[in-house]
Coordinates of C-alpha atoms in Angstrom, one line a residue:
X1487 CA 113.1 65.4 107.6
X1488 CA 111.7 68.9 106.6
X1489 CA 114.7 70.9 104.7
X1490 CA 114.1 74.3 106.5
X1491 CA 116.5 75.3 109.0
X1492 CA 114.7 74.8 112.1
X1493 CA 116.4 71.2 113.7
X1494 CA 114.6 68.5 115.2
X1495 CA 115.2 70.0 119.0
X1496 CA 114.0 72.9 118.0
X1497 CA 110.7 70.9 116.5
X1498 CA 110.5 69.4 119.5
X1499 CA 110.2 72.5 121.0
X1500 CA 108.2 73.8 119.0
X1501 CA 105.3 71.1 119.4
X1502 CA 105.7 71.3 123.3
X1503 CA 104.8 74.7 123.5
X1504 CA 101.8 74.1 121.0
X1505 CA 103.3 76.9 119.3
X1506 CA 100.0 77.7 116.1
X1507 CA 103.1 79.9 114.7
X1508 CA 105.0 77.5 113.4
X1509 CA 101.8 75.8 112.1
X1510 CA 102.1 74.7 108.0
X1511 CA 106.1 74.9 108.7
X1512 CA 106.3 71.9 109.3
X1513 CA 104.3 68.2 110.4
X1514 CA 104.8 65.6 112.7
X1515 CA 105.1 62.3 112.3
X1516 CA 103.9 59.8 115.2
X1517 CA 104.7 56.7 114.2
X1518 CA 103.4 54.0 116.8
X1519 CA 99.9 55.3 116.3
X1520 CA 100.4 56.1 112.4
X1521 CA 99.6 60.1 111.9
X1522 CA 100.4 63.3 111.2
X1523 CA 99.6 66.5 113.1
X1524 CA 100.3 70.3 113.4
X1525 CA 103.2 71.7 115.6
X1526 CA 100.1 73.0 118.1
X1527 CA 97.9 70.2 117.7
X1528 CA 96.4 69.6 121.2
X1529 CA 96.3 66.0 122.0
X1530 CA 98.9 64.2 124.4
X1531 CA 102.2 64.8 123.7
X1532 CA 103.5 61.2 122.3
X1533 CA 107.4 60.1 123.2
X1534 CA 110.4 62.1 122.2
X1535 CA 111.6 58.6 120.3
X1536 CA 108.0 57.6 118.2
X1537 CA 108.5 61.6 116.0
X1538 CA 109.7 62.3 113.1
X1539 CA 109.4 65.6 111.0
X1540 CA 108.1 65.9 108.1
X1541 CA 108.3 69.0 105.3
X1542 CA 104.8 69.0 105.4
X1543 CA 101.5 66.7 104.8
X1544 CA 102.6 65.2 101.1
X1545 CA 106.2 63.7 102.6
X1546 CA 104.2 62.7 105.3
X1547 CA 101.9 60.1 103.5
X1548 CA 104.3 59.4 101.8
X1549 CA 105.4 57.7 104.7
X1550 CA 101.9 55.9 105.1
X1551 CA 101.4 58.3 107.7
X1552 CA 97.6 59.8 107.3
X1553 CA 96.6 63.2 108.4
X1554 CA 95.2 63.8 112.6
X1555 CA 91.4 64.1 112.5
X1556 CA 91.7 66.1 115.7
X1557 CA 94.2 69.4 114.5
X1558 CA 93.9 68.4 110.6
X1559 CA 97.4 69.8 110.0
X1560 CA 96.4 69.7 106.3
X1561 CA 93.9 72.5 106.6
X1562 CA 96.6 75.0 107.3
X1563 CA 97.5 75.5 103.2
X1564 CA 93.6 76.1 103.0
X1565 CA 94.2 78.6 105.7
X1566 CA 96.7 80.8 103.9
X1567 CA 94.7 80.3 100.7
X1568 CA 91.9 82.2 102.8
X1569 CA 93.7 84.9 104.6
X1570 CA 95.5 85.6 100.8
X1571 CA 92.0 85.6 99.8
X1572 CA 91.2 88.0 101.7
X1573 CA 94.3 90.1 101.6
X1574 CA 93.4 90.6 97.9
X1575 CA 90.2 91.5 99.0
X1576 CA 91.0 93.9 101.7
X1577 CA 93.2 95.9 98.8
X1578 CA 90.5 95.7 95.9
X1579 CA 87.9 97.2 97.8
X1580 CA 87.4 100.7 98.0
X1581 CA 85.0 100.4 100.8
X1582 CA 86.1 98.9 104.3
X1583 CA 84.7 94.8 104.3
X1584 CA 82.7 93.4 107.2
X1585 CA 84.1 90.2 108.9
X1586 CA 80.9 88.5 108.1
X1587 CA 82.0 89.8 104.4
X1588 CA 85.4 88.1 104.3
X1589 CA 84.7 85.3 106.4
X1590 CA 82.0 84.1 103.9
X1591 CA 84.2 84.3 100.8
X1592 CA 86.6 82.1 102.3
X1593 CA 84.1 79.8 104.1
X1594 CA 84.9 80.5 107.4
X1595 CA 83.0 81.5 110.5
X1596 CA 83.6 85.1 111.7
X1597 CA 85.1 83.9 114.4
X1598 CA 87.6 81.4 113.7
X1599 CA 88.1 83.6 110.4
X1600 CA 89.7 86.5 112.5
X1601 CA 91.9 83.9 114.5
X1602 CA 93.5 82.3 111.5
X1603 CA 93.6 85.5 109.6
X1604 CA 95.4 87.6 113.4
X1605 CA 97.8 83.7 113.6
X1606 CA 99.3 84.3 110.0
X1607 CA 100.0 87.9 110.0
X1608 CA 99.4 89.5 113.5
X1609 CA 96.8 91.6 113.2
X1610 CA 92.9 91.8 113.2
X1611 CA 91.6 91.2 109.3
X1612 CA 90.1 95.4 110.9
X1613 CA 94.2 96.8 112.3
X1614 CA 95.1 95.1 108.9
X1615 CA 93.1 96.9 106.6
X1616 CA 93.8 99.9 108.8
X1617 CA 97.4 99.6 108.1
X1618 CA 97.3 98.8 104.5
X1619 CA 94.9 103.1 104.2
X1620 CA 97.6 104.7 106.6
X1621 CA 100.2 103.0 104.5
X1622 CA 99.3 103.8 101.3
X1623 CA 98.6 107.7 102.4
X1624 CA 102.2 108.0 103.6
X1625 CA 103.4 107.0 100.6
X1626 CA 101.5 108.4 98.6
X1627 CA 102.4 112.0 100.5
X1628 CA 106.2 110.8 100.6
X1629 CA 105.2 111.7 96.3
X1630 CA 104.2 114.6 96.4
X1631 CA 100.6 114.3 96.1
X1632 CA 98.3 116.8 97.1
X1633 CA 97.0 116.0 100.9
X1634 CA 93.4 115.8 99.5
X1635 CA 94.2 113.7 97.0
X1636 CA 96.1 111.4 99.0
X1637 CA 93.6 111.3 102.0
X1638 CA 91.0 109.8 99.0
X1639 CA 93.6 107.6 96.7
X1640 CA 94.2 105.9 100.2
X1641 CA 90.9 104.3 100.3
X1642 CA 89.8 107.3 103.9
X1643 CA 86.1 108.5 103.3
X1644 CA 86.9 111.9 103.6
X1645 CA 89.7 114.3 105.6
X1646 CA 88.0 113.8 109.2
X1647 CA 88.0 110.0 108.5
X1648 CA 91.6 109.7 107.7
X1649 CA 92.7 112.5 110.8
X1650 CA 91.1 110.5 113.3
X1651 CA 92.9 107.7 112.3
X1652 CA 96.3 108.9 111.6
X1653 CA 96.1 111.1 115.0
X1654 CA 99.1 109.8 116.9
X1655 CA 100.7 108.5 114.6
X1656 CA 102.7 110.1 112.0
X1657 CA 104.3 112.5 114.3
X1658 CA 103.4 115.2 112.6
X1659 CA 100.5 116.9 110.2
X1660 CA 99.4 115.1 106.5
X1661 CA 101.0 118.5 104.7
X1662 CA 104.0 118.4 106.9
X1663 CA 104.4 114.7 105.9
X1664 CA 104.6 115.8 102.0
X1665 CA 106.8 118.9 102.4
X1666 CA 109.8 116.8 103.5
X1667 CA 108.1 117.5 107.5
X1668 CA 108.0 121.4 106.8
X1669 CA 106.1 123.3 110.0
X1670 CA 107.0 119.9 112.2
X1671 CA 109.6 120.6 115.0
X1672 CA 112.3 118.0 115.6
X1673 CA 114.4 117.8 118.6
X1674 CA 118.1 116.7 118.8
X1675 CA 121.4 116.5 120.0
X1676 CA 124.5 114.0 119.1
X1677 CA 126.0 113.2 123.5
X1678 CA 128.9 111.3 124.3
X1679 CA 128.4 108.0 125.5
X1680 CA 130.5 104.6 126.3
X1681 CA 129.5 102.6 123.1
X1682 CA 130.5 106.1 121.1
X1683 CA 128.5 109.8 120.7
X1684 CA 124.6 108.3 119.8
X1685 CA 122.5 111.0 118.1
X1686 CA 118.2 111.0 119.6
X1687 CA 116.0 112.5 117.5
X1688 CA 112.5 113.3 118.5
X1689 CA 109.2 115.2 117.9
X1690 CA 106.6 115.7 120.6
X1691 CA 105.6 112.4 120.3
X1692 CA 108.2 110.3 121.1
X1693 CA 112.3 108.8 120.1
X1694 CA 112.1 109.2 115.6
X1695 CA 116.1 108.7 115.0
X1696 CA 118.2 106.5 117.4
X1697 CA 121.8 105.6 115.9
X1698 CA 126.0 105.8 116.0
X1699 CA 128.3 108.2 114.3
X1700 CA 125.9 110.4 112.6
X1701 CA 124.9 113.7 113.0
X1702 CA 122.5 116.6 112.0
X1703 CA 122.5 115.2 108.3
X1704 CA 121.4 112.5 108.8
X1705 CA 118.0 114.2 109.7
X1706 CA 118.1 116.6 107.3
X1707 CA 118.2 113.8 105.1
X1708 CA 115.4 112.7 106.1
X1709 CA 113.9 115.8 107.2
X1710 CA 115.2 118.4 104.7
X1711 CA 112.0 121.1 105.5
X1712 CA 111.2 119.9 109.4
X1713 CA 112.5 122.3 112.4
X1714 CA 115.6 120.7 113.7
X1715 CA 116.5 122.6 117.1
X1716 CA 119.6 121.2 118.8
X1717 CA 118.5 121.0 122.7
X1718 CA 115.7 122.3 124.7
X1719 CA 114.4 121.8 127.8
X1720 CA 111.4 119.7 127.4
X1721 CA 113.8 117.0 125.5
X1722 CA 116.9 117.5 128.0
X1723 CA 114.6 115.1 130.3
X1724 CA 113.7 112.7 127.4
X1725 CA 117.1 112.8 126.8
X1726 CA 118.7 111.8 129.8
X1727 CA 116.3 109.0 129.6
X1728 CA 117.3 107.3 126.9
X1729 CA 121.2 108.2 127.5
X1730 CA 120.4 106.1 131.4
X1731 CA 119.2 103.2 129.2
X1732 CA 121.6 102.8 126.8
X1733 CA 124.0 102.6 129.5
X1734 CA 122.2 100.5 131.7
X1735 CA 119.5 98.8 129.3
X1736 CA 118.2 95.9 131.7
X1737 CA 115.4 98.2 133.4
X1738 CA 113.2 98.0 129.9
X1739 CA 112.3 101.1 127.1
X1740 CA 108.8 100.8 127.6
X1741 CA 108.3 103.9 129.6
X1742 CA 110.7 106.3 126.4
X1743 CA 108.2 107.4 124.4
X1744 CA 108.8 106.6 120.3
X1745 CA 107.2 107.7 117.6
X1746 CA 107.9 105.4 114.0
X1747 CA 106.4 104.3 111.1
X1748 CA 106.3 101.7 108.8
X1749 CA 105.4 99.1 106.6
X1750 CA 102.2 96.6 109.0
X1751 CA 105.0 94.1 108.5
X1752 CA 107.4 96.8 110.0
X1753 CA 105.6 97.4 112.9
X1754 CA 104.7 94.3 113.6
X1755 CA 107.5 93.1 113.9
X1756 CA 109.3 95.7 115.9
X1757 CA 106.6 95.3 117.9
X1758 CA 107.5 91.5 118.5
X1759 CA 111.1 93.1 119.0
X1760 CA 110.3 95.5 121.7
X1761 CA 108.4 92.8 124.3
X1762 CA 112.0 90.8 123.8
X1763 CA 113.6 90.6 127.5
X1764 CA 116.6 92.2 128.5
X1765 CA 119.4 89.2 129.0
X1766 CA 117.0 86.9 126.3
X1767 CA 117.8 86.9 122.2
X1768 CA 115.6 85.9 119.0
X1769 CA 116.6 84.4 116.1
X1770 CA 114.7 85.5 112.8
X1771 CA 112.9 82.6 112.0
X1772 CA 111.6 83.3 115.7
X1773 CA 111.1 86.6 114.9
X1774 CA 108.8 85.6 111.5
X1775 CA 106.6 83.2 113.5
X1776 CA 105.4 85.9 116.6
X1777 CA 104.3 87.5 112.9
X1778 CA 102.6 85.2 112.0
X1779 CA 104.8 85.1 108.9
X1780 CA 106.8 82.1 110.0
X1781 CA 108.6 81.5 105.8
X1782 CA 109.3 85.3 106.4
X1783 CA 112.8 84.9 107.6
X1784 CA 114.4 87.1 105.1
X1785 CA 111.3 90.4 105.6
X1786 CA 112.1 89.8 108.7
X1787 CA 115.8 90.6 108.6
X1788 CA 115.1 93.5 106.3
X1789 CA 112.6 94.9 108.6
X1790 CA 115.0 94.5 111.5
X1791 CA 117.7 95.9 109.7
X1792 CA 115.3 98.9 108.8
X1793 CA 114.9 100.2 112.4
X1794 CA 115.1 104.1 113.1
X1795 CA 115.4 103.6 116.4
X1796 CA 118.4 101.6 118.0
X1797 CA 118.1 99.6 121.6
X1798 CA 114.6 101.3 122.2
X1799 CA 113.7 98.8 119.1
X1800 CA 115.6 96.3 120.3
X1801 CA 117.5 94.5 117.2
X1802 CA 120.3 93.9 118.8
X1803 CA 118.7 91.1 120.3
X1804 CA 118.6 89.0 117.3
X1805 CA 121.0 86.9 116.3
X1806 CA 121.5 84.4 114.0
X1807 CA 119.4 80.6 114.5
X1808 CA 123.7 79.7 115.3
X1809 CA 123.9 81.9 117.8
X1810 CA 126.4 84.2 116.3
X1811 CA 125.8 87.6 116.5
X1812 CA 125.2 88.3 113.0
X1813 CA 125.4 91.7 111.7
X1814 CA 124.3 95.7 113.0
X1815 CA 124.2 98.7 111.3
X1816 CA 126.4 99.9 113.8
X1817 CA 129.1 97.7 114.0
X1818 CA 129.3 94.2 115.5
X1819 CA 131.5 95.9 118.3
X1820 CA 128.4 97.5 120.0
X1821 CA 125.7 94.8 119.2
X1822 CA 128.4 92.7 121.4
X1823 CA 128.5 94.9 124.3
X1824 CA 125.1 95.7 124.6
X1825 CA 124.4 91.6 124.8
X1826 CA 127.3 92.1 127.4
X1827 CA 125.6 94.3 129.7
X1828 CA 121.9 92.5 129.7
X1829 CA 123.2 89.6 130.0
X1830 CA 122.2 87.3 127.4
X1831 CA 123.9 84.2 127.9
X1832 CA 125.5 82.1 125.6
X1833 CA 126.3 84.4 123.2
X1834 CA 129.8 84.5 121.1
X1835 CA 131.7 87.1 122.1
X1836 CA 134.4 90.2 120.5
X1837 CA 137.5 90.2 122.7
X1838 CA 138.0 94.0 120.5
X1839 CA 135.2 96.5 121.5

């Protein structure tokens, strides 16, 4: 049997939905035909009693099975190698690489390689390269480098290309970012809710911080040079929407703008969190698989914990694989209550909230 944390029922469910995100995590052996397949194999599903799950192709072959000629399960390792080679090429190139160039390095056609890369990383090669340049620029600016130096060092061809790519993403100018938010305006307030005092802060782009039991000092630590303004007429309308969403979280949050920054992987995780419907939960393994990194369960947990905008990016909807609540930055009682309000089924409840 496979040694990962998924049980056989979860593996069978993945086979039934032909989950490409779990390709490479295990293989399905069909004992009646003597072959083994990827979870996503398009062939007709065998009877449940006729299958056995294996950790990988080597384990299946040692049991006397042969690879399926339709889904080519042993090519998963080749796909991973191709993606890693492409990532190394992207990181090592001073200029953007064309899709055809990357595909040529891996021996795949451009169309097939784009599908493989996107499935493994959650981003297209072009989007990954842009995210990498933006991440490098943010890091260089945060380290105190001159704006112009940071722009060129990050791989942008010039300032105009940098501002074109970063418009609407950083929530403030590059100069403000490097100077701890200097010149940026952040409106904020601490408001009472049924979950306790809640800090809400927003730039002109959207909510950049939502937390519980925090105040102005938390914002000053992140943006020591920003202009922090408590309240404000325009901010009041946004604040009202946020409070309403927290008190009645079943209505959805997509209408509330947010302004968050992270690595490409973190932002991919946060996007997946926002896709979880109210009343449902996911495990850390589910999130890792959804972003195309099924083995990065711990990294998915870290990205979940790095979320700066609680509730609106619903990290509280992620639980352990056994259904228990797991952790939460603002305490399990708040997580438990949020899930109760959303009607998530089958969750263990705390009785001390």
